[in-house]
Amino acid sequence: MELHETKNEETIVLLAGLDLGESDTEESMEELRELAHTAGATVAGVITQKRPSPEPATCVGSGCLNDMAEFCRNNDVNLIIFDRELSPVQMRNIEEATDVRTIDRTMLILDIFAGRARSNEGKLQVELAQLRYMLPRLTGKGIAMSRLGGGIGTRGPGESKLETDRRHIHRRIDALKEKLDEVAKQRGRQRERRKRDGIITVAIVGYTNAGKSTLLNALTDAGVLSEDMLFATLDPTARALELPSGSSVMLVDTVGFIRRLPHHLIEAFKSTLEEAVQADIILNVCDSSSPSFRDHLRITNELLADLGVENKPIITVMNKIDAADKDAVLGIDGVRISAKNREGFDALLSAIEEALPVKKVRTCLLFPFSDIGASALVRENGTIFSEEYTADGLQMDCLIDSITAERLKKYYLQ
């Protein structure tokens, strides 16, 4: 067990995990420590137990459970956080054995999301995820139900609803889904408007704390909250970016990914994550200074695949290159930048330009009456802003791709 000096903080935690022979146990526990720190807790100790499989009743064995109970008594621990999802039975049994409130990794992440959501959509999404997760865990008394009283794992708009009966919670879930469906429709209409107007979207995705918001701020002066902390930004932010060629794209920041991102959150944040799915180009931003950057890239790519992102240009962006081990990043096919120091931006912007889909141009065309049938190409392949019949023929103000523009160049209005 790894011990640390505790401070006079309200929440003093013991982190617990299982080593099932997986290669990322140590990294996952370190990530759990960062999550606990992000939630405002002081980590008093870390304990892991090697087992072939979780104990069905208590996750860990009885000996480990006794060690945890003794450590909690001796170090004023008032919260245990497990680095895996616990069943309601496991959670209740651990609390009874240790007399300490217990939450799991998913509840911790939900708590952080609840504290970070700023937009109405973000708050609705968090509440929905919390209710869906807590619904099967509403049985029991004592410590299990006292989690409604406050502290890490209890924050967010959903907490007051947890005291009501299941039927009311089901009604609330249905109401939230309706509201989020409407938000999703609005977001869809915005995307359709962007497409009609020929706006290219570039989604910034990546592991949490990779520097996505810092990059957005550096490129567009967006003023988005940027902290050295997990999940510093939840709500998507879109800003226009002018490329060296003079064309513009819309940069969209998205919520950070994490290993074993709870499916409750993937489901609840679907409308937000659809910004990545619907984008024309994806920037996969990675913290190249992290010893686990290869895992981070793999996890992000796997989550993108789960979201159905296919046949889209994905640009790997190795951020924080100024602090990276240069030998470690050898062989990684990607753009090297430092968003903080604004280094490598020329190469990044060039990579974005090279990945642009067929360029679209806005132009005015005049089709004489004798050849008015050629205007069908505009109707099939472009966006028409206005059209009118004049004495000389059909005049169109439209947005068309460069290939169509080349075919119709003789109709350009001089």
Tab-separated table of C-alpha atoms in Angstrom:
chain	number	residue	atom	x	y	z
A	1	MET	CA	0.000	0.000	0.000
A	2	GLU	CA	1.291	3.428	-0.907
A	3	LEU	CA	0.743	6.067	1.765
A	4	HIS	CA	0.786	9.843	1.544
A	5	GLU	CA	0.683	12.640	4.054
A	6	THR	CA	-2.889	13.824	4.442
A	7	LYS	CA	-4.125	17.391	4.696
A	8	ASN	CA	-7.059	18.935	6.495
A	9	GLU	CA	-9.381	18.560	3.546
A	10	GLU	CA	-13.040	17.658	3.714
A	11	THR	CA	-12.648	14.584	1.503
A	12	ILE	CA	-9.831	12.156	2.305
A	13	VAL	CA	-9.837	9.128	0.042
A	14	LEU	CA	-8.389	5.670	-0.291
A	15	LEU	CA	-7.989	4.496	-3.875
A	16	ALA	CA	-8.555	0.783	-4.462
A	17	GLY	CA	-8.074	-1.388	-7.500
A	18	LEU	CA	-7.618	-4.901	-8.812
A	19	ASP	CA	-4.642	-6.220	-10.759
A	20	LEU	CA	-6.129	-8.880	-13.021
A	21	GLY	CA	-2.935	-9.247	-15.012
A	22	GLU	CA	-3.786	-6.326	-17.277
A	23	SER	CA	-0.833	-4.286	-18.467
A	24	ASP	CA	-2.359	-0.889	-17.696
A	25	THR	CA	-3.217	-1.391	-13.993
A	26	GLU	CA	-0.536	0.998	-12.713
A	27	GLU	CA	-1.383	3.655	-15.298
A	28	SER	CA	-5.091	3.291	-14.604
A	29	MET	CA	-4.525	3.786	-10.863
A	30	GLU	CA	-2.414	6.870	-11.552
A	31	GLU	CA	-5.221	8.181	-13.729
A	32	LEU	CA	-7.663	7.512	-10.879
A	33	ARG	CA	-5.418	9.615	-8.621
A	34	GLU	CA	-5.620	12.478	-11.132
A	35	LEU	CA	-9.396	12.106	-11.309
A	36	ALA	CA	-9.638	12.243	-7.508
A	37	HIS	CA	-7.443	15.339	-7.472
A	38	THR	CA	-9.641	16.935	-10.143
A	39	ALA	CA	-12.685	16.257	-7.944
A	40	GLY	CA	-11.000	18.073	-5.042
A	41	ALA	CA	-10.022	15.073	-2.893
A	42	THR	CA	-6.847	14.368	-0.940
A	43	VAL	CA	-5.463	10.895	-1.603
A	44	ALA	CA	-4.353	9.258	1.643
A	45	GLY	CA	-3.399	5.901	0.175
A	46	VAL	CA	-3.550	3.513	-2.735
A	47	ILE	CA	-4.147	-0.227	-2.485
A	48	THR	CA	-4.286	-2.852	-5.231
A	49	GLN	CA	-4.801	-6.589	-4.972
A	50	LYS	CA	-3.728	-9.200	-7.498
A	51	ARG	CA	-6.568	-11.566	-8.277
A	52	PRO	CA	-7.557	-13.785	-11.217
A	53	SER	CA	-11.061	-12.225	-11.129
A	54	PRO	CA	-13.116	-9.858	-8.934
A	55	GLU	CA	-14.728	-11.294	-5.778
A	56	PRO	CA	-18.480	-11.320	-6.619
A	57	ALA	CA	-19.573	-10.056	-3.185
A	58	THR	CA	-16.885	-7.472	-2.363
A	59	CYS	CA	-14.682	-7.087	-5.473
A	60	VAL	CA	-11.512	-7.620	-3.351
A	61	GLY	CA	-10.746	-10.466	-0.954
A	62	SER	CA	-11.580	-10.448	2.753
A	63	GLY	CA	-7.961	-9.846	3.809
A	64	CYS	CA	-7.643	-6.807	1.581
A	65	LEU	CA	-11.006	-5.557	2.819
A	66	ASN	CA	-9.796	-5.774	6.428
A	67	ASP	CA	-6.626	-3.856	5.520
A	68	MET	CA	-8.754	-1.169	3.870
A	69	ALA	CA	-11.005	-0.844	6.926
A	70	GLU	CA	-8.020	-0.502	9.259
A	71	PHE	CA	-6.306	2.049	7.032
A	72	CYS	CA	-9.493	4.124	6.804
A	73	ARG	CA	-9.853	4.165	10.623
A	74	ASN	CA	-6.220	5.175	11.161
A	75	ASN	CA	-6.149	7.911	8.510
A	76	ASP	CA	-9.578	9.569	8.819
A	77	VAL	CA	-10.546	8.346	5.355
A	78	ASN	CA	-14.142	9.241	4.579
A	79	LEU	CA	-14.377	7.971	0.995
A	80	ILE	CA	-13.168	4.877	-0.867
A	81	ILE	CA	-12.904	5.067	-4.653
A	82	PHE	CA	-12.609	1.861	-6.677
A	83	ASP	CA	-10.920	1.861	-10.069
A	84	ARG	CA	-13.658	-0.202	-11.667
A	85	GLU	CA	-17.432	-0.265	-11.836
A	86	LEU	CA	-18.982	-1.858	-8.752
A	87	SER	CA	-22.293	-3.665	-8.590
A	88	PRO	CA	-24.869	-2.419	-6.053
A	89	VAL	CA	-24.214	-5.515	-3.933
A	90	GLN	CA	-20.440	-5.014	-3.950
A	91	MET	CA	-20.788	-1.360	-3.041
A	92	ARG	CA	-23.125	-2.101	-0.152
A	93	ASN	CA	-20.932	-4.919	1.213
A	94	ILE	CA	-17.742	-2.822	1.036
A	95	GLU	CA	-19.442	0.032	2.873
A	96	GLU	CA	-20.713	-2.302	5.581
A	97	ALA	CA	-17.265	-3.889	6.027
A	98	THR	CA	-15.329	-0.592	6.159
A	99	ASP	CA	-18.000	1.795	7.484
A	100	VAL	CA	-16.837	4.228	4.788
A	101	ARG	CA	-18.846	5.584	1.879
A	102	THR	CA	-17.716	3.935	-1.369
A	103	ILE	CA	-18.012	4.992	-4.986
A	104	ASP	CA	-16.538	3.628	-8.197
A	105	ARG	CA	-14.661	5.111	-11.138
A	106	THR	CA	-17.842	5.828	-13.078
A	107	MET	CA	-19.444	7.733	-10.179
A	108	LEU	CA	-16.255	9.780	-9.776
A	109	ILE	CA	-16.220	10.755	-13.445
A	110	LEU	CA	-19.923	11.595	-13.311
A	111	ASP	CA	-19.220	13.808	-10.296
A	112	ILE	CA	-16.474	15.672	-12.153
A	113	PHE	CA	-18.750	16.129	-15.135
A	114	ALA	CA	-21.483	17.469	-12.862
A	115	GLY	CA	-19.105	20.077	-11.459
A	116	ARG	CA	-17.801	21.104	-14.883
A	117	ALA	CA	-20.946	21.292	-17.015
A	118	ARG	CA	-21.778	24.904	-17.815
A	119	SER	CA	-24.280	24.886	-20.671
A	120	ASN	CA	-27.883	23.803	-20.295
A	121	GLU	CA	-27.188	20.887	-22.641
A	122	GLY	CA	-24.194	19.766	-20.586
A	123	LYS	CA	-26.215	19.830	-17.366
A	124	LEU	CA	-29.026	17.831	-18.967
A	125	GLN	CA	-26.558	15.248	-20.243
A	126	VAL	CA	-24.899	14.849	-16.851
A	127	GLU	CA	-28.209	14.511	-15.052
A	128	LEU	CA	-29.370	11.857	-17.504
A	129	ALA	CA	-26.143	9.888	-17.089
A	130	GLN	CA	-26.345	10.136	-13.292
A	131	LEU	CA	-29.963	8.976	-13.137
A	132	ARG	CA	-29.370	6.072	-15.505
A	133	TYR	CA	-26.396	4.963	-13.454
A	134	MET	CA	-27.949	5.420	-10.025
A	135	LEU	CA	-31.363	3.919	-10.807
A	136	PRO	CA	-30.366	0.281	-10.114
A	137	ARG	CA	-28.386	1.454	-7.063
A	138	LEU	CA	-31.264	3.023	-5.127
A	139	THR	CA	-31.794	0.018	-2.863
A	140	GLY	CA	-30.322	-0.200	0.622
A	141	LYS	CA	-30.039	1.994	3.667
A	142	GLY	CA	-27.410	3.617	5.830
A	143	ILE	CA	-24.199	4.680	4.138
A	144	ALA	CA	-25.461	3.649	0.705
A	145	MET	CA	-28.336	6.120	0.899
A	146	SER	CA	-26.381	8.792	2.764
A	147	ARG	CA	-24.540	9.435	-0.492
A	148	LEU	CA	-27.414	11.819	-1.183
A	149	GLY	CA	-26.113	14.090	1.542
A	150	GLY	CA	-23.141	15.719	-0.169
A	151	GLY	CA	-19.504	15.245	-1.113
A	152	ILE	CA	-17.702	13.677	-4.062
A	153	GLY	CA	-19.980	11.368	-6.006
A	154	THR	CA	-23.135	13.265	-5.049
A	155	ARG	CA	-22.924	16.520	-6.980
A	156	GLY	CA	-24.979	17.571	-9.937
A	157	PRO	CA	-28.521	18.407	-10.913
A	158	GLY	CA	-29.602	14.796	-10.464
A	159	GLU	CA	-28.938	14.503	-6.728
A	160	SER	CA	-32.248	15.873	-5.447
A	161	LYS	CA	-34.129	13.498	-7.763
A	162	LEU	CA	-32.507	10.438	-6.216
A	163	GLU	CA	-34.699	10.726	-3.103
A	164	THR	CA	-37.833	10.121	-5.131
A	165	ASP	CA	-39.319	6.811	-6.186
A	166	ARG	CA	-38.286	4.869	-9.274
A	167	ARG	CA	-41.386	5.819	-11.217
A	168	HIS	CA	-40.623	9.509	-10.818
A	169	ILE	CA	-37.002	8.898	-11.888
A	170	HIS	CA	-38.181	7.063	-14.990
A	171	ARG	CA	-40.417	10.012	-15.828
A	172	ARG	CA	-37.503	12.387	-15.312
A	173	ILE	CA	-35.279	10.281	-17.589
A	174	ASP	CA	-37.946	10.370	-20.307
A	175	ALA	CA	-38.256	14.157	-19.946
A	176	LEU	CA	-34.474	14.616	-20.168
A	177	LYS	CA	-34.295	12.432	-23.271
A	178	GLU	CA	-36.981	14.556	-24.928
A	179	LYS	CA	-35.115	17.764	-24.123
A	180	LEU	CA	-31.819	16.332	-25.363
A	181	ASP	CA	-33.492	15.059	-28.530
A	182	GLU	CA	-34.585	18.617	-29.231
A	183	VAL	CA	-31.055	19.887	-28.535
A	184	ALA	CA	-29.697	17.230	-30.899
A	185	LYS	CA	-32.130	18.376	-33.595
A	186	GLN	CA	-31.028	21.989	-33.125
A	187	ARG	CA	-27.390	20.943	-33.361
A	188	GLY	CA	-28.225	18.928	-36.469
A	189	ARG	CA	-29.885	21.954	-38.059
A	190	GLN	CA	-26.772	23.998	-37.280
A	191	ARG	CA	-24.595	21.389	-38.979
A	192	GLU	CA	-26.887	21.325	-42.013
A	193	ARG	CA	-26.685	25.117	-42.208
A	194	ARG	CA	-22.888	24.923	-42.103
A	195	LYS	CA	-22.909	22.394	-44.925
A	196	ARG	CA	-25.281	24.482	-47.025
A	197	ASP	CA	-23.029	27.473	-46.511
A	198	GLY	CA	-19.978	25.430	-47.483
A	199	ILE	CA	-18.402	25.624	-44.015
A	200	ILE	CA	-15.783	22.943	-43.385
A	201	THR	CA	-15.724	21.681	-39.785
A	202	VAL	CA	-12.600	20.430	-38.007
A	203	ALA	CA	-13.212	18.587	-34.719
A	204	ILE	CA	-10.508	18.622	-32.040
A	205	VAL	CA	-10.599	15.304	-30.211
A	206	GLY	CA	-8.198	13.453	-27.964
A	207	TYR	CA	-7.416	12.164	-24.531
A	208	THR	CA	-8.405	14.396	-21.661
A	209	ASN	CA	-5.750	16.957	-20.676
A	210	ALA	CA	-3.996	16.642	-24.048
A	211	GLY	CA	-4.196	20.411	-24.585
A	212	LYS	CA	-7.213	20.614	-26.901
A	213	SER	CA	-8.610	23.813	-25.369
A	214	THR	CA	-5.147	25.388	-25.289
A	215	LEU	CA	-4.823	24.649	-29.007
A	216	LEU	CA	-8.254	26.125	-29.763
A	217	ASN	CA	-7.373	29.259	-27.798
A	218	ALA	CA	-3.987	29.621	-29.482
A	219	LEU	CA	-5.416	29.262	-32.980
A	220	THR	CA	-8.575	31.357	-32.574
A	221	ASP	CA	-8.337	33.396	-29.339
A	222	ALA	CA	-11.465	31.537	-28.204
A	223	GLY	CA	-10.974	32.259	-24.492
A	224	VAL	CA	-11.988	28.719	-23.477
A	225	LEU	CA	-11.114	27.544	-19.957
A	226	SER	CA	-7.751	25.811	-20.138
A	227	GLU	CA	-6.360	24.081	-17.052
A	228	ASP	CA	-3.830	21.347	-16.314
A	229	MET	CA	-6.659	19.155	-15.066
A	230	LEU	CA	-8.761	16.301	-16.403
A	231	PHE	CA	-12.017	17.307	-18.112
A	232	ALA	CA	-11.339	21.047	-17.836
A	233	THR	CA	-13.800	21.536	-20.708
A	234	LEU	CA	-17.049	19.650	-21.264
A	235	ASP	CA	-19.199	21.888	-23.435
A	236	PRO	CA	-18.273	22.059	-27.122
A	237	THR	CA	-16.982	25.370	-28.436
A	238	ALA	CA	-16.878	26.337	-32.121
A	239	ARG	CA	-14.667	29.095	-33.544
A	240	ALA	CA	-13.756	30.160	-37.082
A	241	LEU	CA	-10.160	29.658	-38.215
A	242	GLU	CA	-8.689	31.292	-41.312
A	243	LEU	CA	-6.122	29.180	-43.141
A	244	PRO	CA	-3.066	30.578	-44.961
A	245	SER	CA	-4.808	30.152	-48.336
A	246	GLY	CA	-7.584	32.489	-47.188
A	247	SER	CA	-10.235	29.803	-46.818
A	248	SER	CA	-11.923	29.337	-43.452
A	249	VAL	CA	-12.882	26.317	-41.375
A	250	MET	CA	-14.878	25.907	-38.182
A	251	LEU	CA	-12.853	24.463	-35.290
A	252	VAL	CA	-14.939	22.518	-32.750
A	253	ASP	CA	-13.554	21.522	-29.345
A	254	THR	CA	-14.999	18.330	-27.839
A	255	VAL	CA	-15.050	16.548	-24.489
A	256	GLY	CA	-11.867	14.637	-23.673
A	257	PHE	CA	-11.660	10.867	-23.859
A	258	ILE	CA	-10.344	8.586	-21.135
A	259	ARG	CA	-9.631	4.877	-20.747
A	260	ARG	CA	-12.768	2.922	-19.926
A	261	LEU	CA	-14.960	5.965	-20.518
A	262	PRO	CA	-18.281	4.872	-18.975
A	263	HIS	CA	-20.809	3.893	-21.605
A	264	HIS	CA	-23.380	5.956	-19.664
A	265	LEU	CA	-21.395	9.051	-20.627
A	266	ILE	CA	-20.845	8.020	-24.232
A	267	GLU	CA	-24.598	7.534	-24.558
A	268	ALA	CA	-25.524	10.746	-22.735
A	269	PHE	CA	-23.009	12.899	-24.603
A	270	LYS	CA	-23.898	11.490	-27.998
A	271	SER	CA	-25.083	14.826	-29.406
A	272	THR	CA	-21.820	16.447	-28.341
A	273	LEU	CA	-19.697	13.619	-29.689
A	274	GLU	CA	-21.621	13.787	-32.959
A	275	GLU	CA	-19.670	16.972	-33.634
A	276	ALA	CA	-16.700	14.676	-34.160
A	277	VAL	CA	-18.740	12.148	-36.138
A	278	GLN	CA	-20.094	14.820	-38.494
A	279	ALA	CA	-16.861	16.782	-38.884
A	280	ASP	CA	-15.027	16.915	-42.206
A	281	ILE	CA	-11.573	16.616	-40.608
A	282	ILE	CA	-10.498	15.346	-37.188
A	283	LEU	CA	-7.490	16.515	-35.203
A	284	ASN	CA	-6.463	13.755	-32.777
A	285	VAL	CA	-4.517	15.782	-30.211
A	286	CYS	CA	-2.138	13.814	-28.006
A	287	ASP	CA	0.063	14.832	-25.074
A	288	SER	CA	3.404	13.649	-26.442
A	289	SER	CA	5.102	14.346	-23.096
A	290	SER	CA	3.030	11.651	-21.376
A	291	PRO	CA	4.735	8.258	-20.971
A	292	SER	CA	1.384	6.724	-21.955
A	293	PHE	CA	0.890	8.724	-25.160
A	294	ARG	CA	0.752	5.604	-27.354
A	295	ASP	CA	-2.049	4.187	-25.193
A	296	HIS	CA	-3.840	7.536	-25.354
A	297	LEU	CA	-3.674	7.536	-29.152
A	298	ARG	CA	-4.941	3.958	-29.277
A	299	ILE	CA	-7.827	4.621	-26.865
A	300	THR	CA	-8.913	7.721	-28.781
A	301	ASN	CA	-8.802	5.891	-32.109
A	302	GLU	CA	-10.823	3.011	-30.642
A	303	LEU	CA	-13.467	5.403	-29.298
A	304	LEU	CA	-13.632	7.181	-32.660
A	305	ALA	CA	-14.161	3.810	-34.321
A	306	ASP	CA	-16.936	3.026	-31.808
A	307	LEU	CA	-18.599	6.301	-32.752
A	308	GLY	CA	-18.578	5.260	-36.392
A	309	VAL	CA	-15.999	7.756	-37.628
A	310	GLU	CA	-14.907	6.260	-40.924
A	311	ASN	CA	-13.399	7.526	-44.151
A	312	LYS	CA	-12.504	10.884	-42.637
A	313	PRO	CA	-9.073	12.524	-42.650
A	314	ILE	CA	-7.616	12.134	-39.133
A	315	ILE	CA	-4.545	14.253	-38.404
A	316	THR	CA	-2.477	13.116	-35.438
A	317	VAL	CA	-1.262	16.178	-33.518
A	318	MET	CA	1.599	15.529	-31.107
A	319	ASN	CA	1.172	18.390	-28.627
A	320	LYS	CA	3.567	19.482	-25.843
A	321	ILE	CA	6.459	18.427	-28.051
A	322	ASP	CA	8.720	20.867	-26.189
A	323	ALA	CA	8.454	18.625	-23.105
A	324	ALA	CA	8.466	15.265	-24.917
A	325	ASP	CA	11.143	12.599	-25.091
A	326	LYS	CA	12.286	13.073	-28.690
A	327	ASP	CA	13.364	9.442	-29.022
A	328	ALA	CA	10.024	8.183	-27.714
A	329	VAL	CA	8.005	9.950	-30.420
A	330	LEU	CA	10.197	8.774	-33.285
A	331	GLY	CA	8.193	6.904	-35.871
A	332	ILE	CA	4.867	8.534	-34.955
A	333	ASP	CA	3.248	9.878	-38.114
A	334	GLY	CA	1.863	13.231	-37.036
A	335	VAL	CA	2.355	16.958	-36.745
A	336	ARG	CA	4.580	18.115	-33.864
A	337	ILE	CA	3.394	21.240	-32.043
A	338	SER	CA	3.449	23.086	-28.753
A	339	ALA	CA	0.087	24.799	-28.347
A	340	LYS	CA	1.320	26.603	-25.240
A	341	ASN	CA	4.344	28.063	-27.043
A	342	ARG	CA	2.554	28.354	-30.402
A	343	GLU	CA	5.178	26.247	-32.151
A	344	GLY	CA	4.576	24.090	-35.226
A	345	PHE	CA	1.382	25.878	-36.247
A	346	ASP	CA	2.522	26.408	-39.860
A	347	ALA	CA	2.868	22.653	-40.342
A	348	LEU	CA	-0.490	22.040	-38.637
A	349	LEU	CA	-2.346	24.559	-40.802
A	350	SER	CA	-0.727	23.106	-43.925
A	351	ALA	CA	-1.848	19.621	-42.892
A	352	ILE	CA	-5.414	20.899	-42.436
A	353	GLU	CA	-5.358	22.515	-45.868
A	354	GLU	CA	-4.084	19.327	-47.491
A	355	ALA	CA	-6.907	17.357	-45.854
A	356	LEU	CA	-9.655	19.740	-46.982
A	357	PRO	CA	-12.431	18.151	-49.024
A	358	VAL	CA	-13.188	19.444	-52.503
A	359	LYS	CA	-12.974	23.214	-52.241
A	360	LYS	CA	-16.198	25.141	-52.693
A	361	VAL	CA	-16.491	28.606	-54.193
A	362	ARG	CA	-19.242	31.167	-54.082
A	363	THR	CA	-19.944	32.717	-57.415
A	364	CYS	CA	-22.572	34.395	-59.611
A	365	LEU	CA	-23.563	32.575	-62.795
A	366	LEU	CA	-25.700	33.688	-65.721
A	367	PHE	CA	-27.329	30.983	-67.826
A	368	PRO	CA	-28.748	32.261	-71.149
A	369	PHE	CA	-32.248	31.061	-72.026
A	370	SER	CA	-30.788	28.981	-74.833
A	371	ASP	CA	-28.683	26.970	-72.359
A	372	ILE	CA	-30.706	27.206	-69.167
A	373	GLY	CA	-30.623	23.434	-68.709
A	374	ALA	CA	-26.995	23.728	-67.521
A	375	SER	CA	-28.307	25.263	-64.285
A	376	ALA	CA	-29.324	21.749	-63.221
A	377	LEU	CA	-25.689	21.119	-62.272
A	378	VAL	CA	-25.977	23.846	-59.639
A	379	ARG	CA	-29.206	22.399	-58.281
A	380	GLU	CA	-27.664	18.946	-58.050
A	381	ASN	CA	-24.247	19.835	-56.646
A	382	GLY	CA	-24.442	23.250	-55.022
A	383	THR	CA	-26.232	25.610	-52.669
A	384	ILE	CA	-28.333	28.392	-54.191
A	385	PHE	CA	-28.548	31.620	-52.194
A	386	SER	CA	-30.691	33.502	-54.723
A	387	GLU	CA	-31.837	33.244	-58.307
A	388	GLU	CA	-33.775	35.504	-60.646
A	389	TYR	CA	-34.734	35.708	-64.258
A	390	THR	CA	-33.338	38.735	-66.089
A	391	ALA	CA	-33.566	39.897	-69.662
A	392	ASP	CA	-30.398	37.923	-70.438
A	393	GLY	CA	-31.298	34.638	-68.707
A	394	LEU	CA	-31.246	32.946	-65.270
A	395	GLN	CA	-28.884	34.567	-62.786
A	396	MET	CA	-27.752	32.501	-59.754
A	397	ASP	CA	-25.803	33.421	-56.613
A	398	CYS	CA	-24.545	30.022	-55.506
A	399	LEU	CA	-21.937	27.906	-53.733
A	400	ILE	CA	-20.470	25.103	-55.845
A	401	ASP	CA	-17.473	22.801	-55.645
A	402	SER	CA	-14.377	23.588	-57.687
A	403	ILE	CA	-15.032	20.744	-60.157
A	404	THR	CA	-18.534	22.008	-60.945
A	405	ALA	CA	-17.192	25.569	-61.076
A	406	GLU	CA	-14.667	24.517	-63.721
A	407	ARG	CA	-17.409	22.912	-65.821
A	408	LEU	CA	-19.561	26.053	-65.601
A	409	LYS	CA	-16.818	28.680	-65.946
A	410	LYS	CA	-18.208	29.981	-69.235
A	411	TYR	CA	-21.338	31.094	-67.354
A	412	TYR	CA	-19.460	33.254	-64.861
A	413	LEU	CA	-21.089	36.660	-64.580
A	414	GLN	CA	-18.503	39.177	-65.709
